[in-house]
Amino acid sequence: MLSGEHTVRRKYAWAALALLGGVWSFAQVQSLPKPKEFYFDEDRSTTKAVIAFQGQGDAVVERLAAMVQRDARAVDPRAQLASLAYADGRMQLGDEFYQGALALVSNGSPQYRAITWNYGWDLLRAD
């Protein structure tokens, strides 16, 4: 047997071993379960939009601002103003309104979950 032929066989043996290892690891990856997309139970009160006053435009913004000025604890108008601010591209103002609304409700309440849900979607859309 020639030494060059021995080297070629050795290279083929290593290549076959590497290929076999790759096939084995690919088979292991294929057996993993697919991850679930969502890990929470459906809660219809959480996923609803927070709306204190129906409509759009400057008239709605003025009406919501008046509601907040009249009642410092008005949560829904603050959350709706925050969402409108995000839709208008004013993220800092939207953050201020969302933080103000969240400070007025207790953690874990249905209203808190609905506001954080809307806040998250506004952040996602703003990105």
mmCIF file of C-alpha atoms in Angstrom:
data_model
loop_
_atom_site.group_PDB
_atom_site.id
_atom_site.type_symbol
_atom_site.label_atom_id
_atom_site.label_comp_id
_atom_site.label_asym_id
_atom_site.label_seq_id
_atom_site.Cartn_x
_atom_site.Cartn_y
_atom_site.Cartn_z
ATOM 1 C CA MET A 1 0.000 0.000 0.000
ATOM 2 C CA LEU A 2 1.362 3.397 -0.910
ATOM 3 C CA SER A 3 1.575 6.108 1.737
ATOM 4 C CA GLY A 4 -0.406 8.564 -0.437
ATOM 5 C CA GLU A 5 -3.204 6.028 -0.816
ATOM 6 C CA HIS A 6 -3.249 5.519 2.971
ATOM 7 C CA THR A 7 -3.585 9.280 3.522
ATOM 8 C CA VAL A 8 -6.496 9.512 1.079
ATOM 9 C CA ARG A 9 -8.320 6.634 2.801
ATOM 10 C CA ARG A 10 -7.741 8.259 6.171
ATOM 11 C CA LYS A 11 -9.225 11.553 4.884
ATOM 12 C CA TYR A 12 -12.258 9.706 3.511
ATOM 13 C CA ALA A 13 -12.702 7.931 6.846
ATOM 14 C CA TRP A 14 -12.649 11.247 8.738
ATOM 15 C CA ALA A 15 -15.067 12.809 6.236
ATOM 16 C CA ALA A 16 -17.445 9.841 6.588
ATOM 17 C CA LEU A 17 -17.241 10.086 10.379
ATOM 18 C CA ALA A 18 -17.978 13.839 10.280
ATOM 19 C CA LEU A 19 -20.900 13.255 7.909
ATOM 20 C CA LEU A 20 -22.283 10.541 10.157
ATOM 21 C CA GLY A 21 -21.987 12.842 13.179
ATOM 22 C CA GLY A 22 -23.786 15.615 11.298
ATOM 23 C CA VAL A 23 -26.625 13.299 10.307
ATOM 24 C CA TRP A 24 -26.950 12.081 13.899
ATOM 25 C CA SER A 25 -27.092 15.628 15.343
ATOM 26 C CA PHE A 26 -29.614 16.687 12.664
ATOM 27 C CA ALA A 27 -31.818 13.728 13.626
ATOM 28 C CA GLN A 28 -31.631 14.778 17.285
ATOM 29 C CA VAL A 29 -32.680 18.349 16.457
ATOM 30 C CA GLN A 30 -35.638 17.092 14.429
ATOM 31 C CA SER A 31 -37.042 15.215 17.432
ATOM 32 C CA LEU A 32 -37.454 18.355 19.591
ATOM 33 C CA PRO A 33 -41.042 19.560 20.051
ATOM 34 C CA LYS A 34 -42.038 22.832 18.411
ATOM 35 C CA PRO A 35 -42.305 25.733 20.883
ATOM 36 C CA LYS A 36 -45.726 27.159 21.594
ATOM 37 C CA GLU A 37 -46.219 30.718 20.429
ATOM 38 C CA PHE A 38 -48.248 31.932 23.410
ATOM 39 C CA TYR A 39 -48.040 30.727 27.000
ATOM 40 C CA PHE A 40 -51.079 32.376 28.541
ATOM 41 C CA ASP A 41 -54.766 31.686 28.762
ATOM 42 C CA GLU A 42 -57.079 33.812 26.683
ATOM 43 C CA ASP A 43 -58.519 36.700 28.662
ATOM 44 C CA ARG A 44 -60.917 38.788 26.623
ATOM 45 C CA SER A 45 -60.873 41.664 29.126
ATOM 46 C CA THR A 46 -57.095 41.945 28.724
ATOM 47 C CA THR A 47 -57.000 42.119 24.950
ATOM 48 C CA LYS A 48 -59.654 44.795 24.491
ATOM 49 C CA ALA A 49 -58.742 48.318 23.494
ATOM 50 C CA VAL A 50 -59.018 50.883 26.287
ATOM 51 C CA ILE A 51 -61.480 53.442 24.932
ATOM 52 C CA ALA A 52 -63.037 56.186 27.023
ATOM 53 C CA PHE A 53 -64.509 58.128 24.107
ATOM 54 C CA GLN A 54 -65.259 56.847 20.587
ATOM 55 C CA GLY A 55 -63.823 58.566 17.541
ATOM 56 C CA GLN A 56 -60.580 59.974 16.202
ATOM 57 C CA GLY A 57 -58.958 63.293 15.493
ATOM 58 C CA ASP A 58 -58.349 66.507 17.375
ATOM 59 C CA ALA A 59 -61.880 66.688 18.783
ATOM 60 C CA VAL A 60 -61.408 63.353 20.541
ATOM 61 C CA VAL A 61 -57.996 64.386 21.896
ATOM 62 C CA GLU A 62 -59.478 67.629 23.261
ATOM 63 C CA ARG A 63 -62.380 65.748 24.842
ATOM 64 C CA LEU A 64 -60.039 63.195 26.466
ATOM 65 C CA ALA A 65 -57.702 65.941 27.718
ATOM 66 C CA ALA A 66 -60.685 67.717 29.267
ATOM 67 C CA MET A 67 -61.725 64.472 30.974
ATOM 68 C CA VAL A 68 -58.217 64.085 32.447
ATOM 69 C CA GLN A 69 -58.163 67.722 33.614
ATOM 70 C CA ARG A 70 -61.544 67.339 35.329
ATOM 71 C CA ASP A 71 -60.658 64.051 37.017
ATOM 72 C CA ALA A 72 -57.020 63.455 37.972
ATOM 73 C CA ARG A 73 -57.800 59.755 38.500
ATOM 74 C CA ALA A 74 -59.322 59.199 35.033
ATOM 75 C CA VAL A 75 -57.504 56.074 33.882
ATOM 76 C CA ASP A 76 -59.217 55.168 30.604
ATOM 77 C CA PRO A 77 -58.865 58.642 29.054
ATOM 78 C CA ARG A 78 -55.149 58.645 29.952
ATOM 79 C CA ALA A 79 -54.635 55.243 28.340
ATOM 80 C CA GLN A 80 -56.530 56.289 25.211
ATOM 81 C CA LEU A 81 -54.514 59.530 24.999
ATOM 82 C CA ALA A 82 -51.340 57.449 25.304
ATOM 83 C CA SER A 83 -52.415 55.211 22.442
ATOM 84 C CA LEU A 84 -53.297 58.220 20.291
ATOM 85 C CA ALA A 85 -49.912 59.799 21.088
ATOM 86 C CA TYR A 86 -48.133 56.616 19.966
ATOM 87 C CA ALA A 87 -50.196 56.520 16.776
ATOM 88 C CA ASP A 88 -49.134 60.125 16.130
ATOM 89 C CA GLY A 89 -45.453 59.226 16.632
ATOM 90 C CA ARG A 90 -45.061 61.000 19.988
ATOM 91 C CA MET A 91 -43.599 58.137 22.009
ATOM 92 C CA GLN A 92 -42.391 60.182 24.997
ATOM 93 C CA LEU A 93 -45.843 61.693 25.534
ATOM 94 C CA GLY A 94 -47.410 58.255 25.119
ATOM 95 C CA ASP A 95 -45.043 56.818 27.737
ATOM 96 C CA GLU A 96 -45.983 59.584 30.184
ATOM 97 C CA PHE A 97 -49.689 58.934 29.727
ATOM 98 C CA TYR A 98 -49.299 55.148 30.013
ATOM 99 C CA GLN A 99 -47.134 55.451 33.143
ATOM 100 C CA GLY A 100 -49.678 57.823 34.668
ATOM 101 C CA ALA A 101 -52.544 55.446 33.895
ATOM 102 C CA LEU A 102 -50.684 52.417 35.274
ATOM 103 C CA ALA A 103 -49.844 54.296 38.478
ATOM 104 C CA LEU A 104 -53.565 54.798 39.117
ATOM 105 C CA VAL A 105 -54.587 51.121 38.958
ATOM 106 C CA SER A 106 -53.544 48.175 41.103
ATOM 107 C CA ASN A 107 -51.147 45.572 39.724
ATOM 108 C CA GLY A 108 -52.885 42.486 38.401
ATOM 109 C CA SER A 109 -56.309 44.097 38.067
ATOM 110 C CA PRO A 110 -58.188 43.570 34.795
ATOM 111 C CA GLN A 111 -57.759 47.259 33.990
ATOM 112 C CA TYR A 112 -53.987 47.051 34.618
ATOM 113 C CA ARG A 113 -53.699 44.029 32.314
ATOM 114 C CA ALA A 114 -55.701 45.753 29.574
ATOM 115 C CA ILE A 115 -53.550 48.892 29.763
ATOM 116 C CA THR A 116 -50.271 46.951 29.723
ATOM 117 C CA TRP A 117 -51.552 44.887 26.771
ATOM 118 C CA ASN A 118 -52.339 48.048 24.802
ATOM 119 C CA TYR A 119 -49.034 49.622 25.878
ATOM 120 C CA GLY A 120 -47.139 46.585 24.607
ATOM 121 C CA TRP A 121 -48.884 46.653 21.237
ATOM 122 C CA ASP A 122 -48.229 50.381 20.869
ATOM 123 C CA LEU A 123 -44.549 49.789 21.642
ATOM 124 C CA LEU A 124 -44.434 46.997 19.066
ATOM 125 C CA ARG A 125 -46.079 49.116 16.385
ATOM 126 C CA ALA A 126 -43.782 52.072 17.153
ATOM 127 C CA ASP A 127 -40.669 49.985 16.545
#
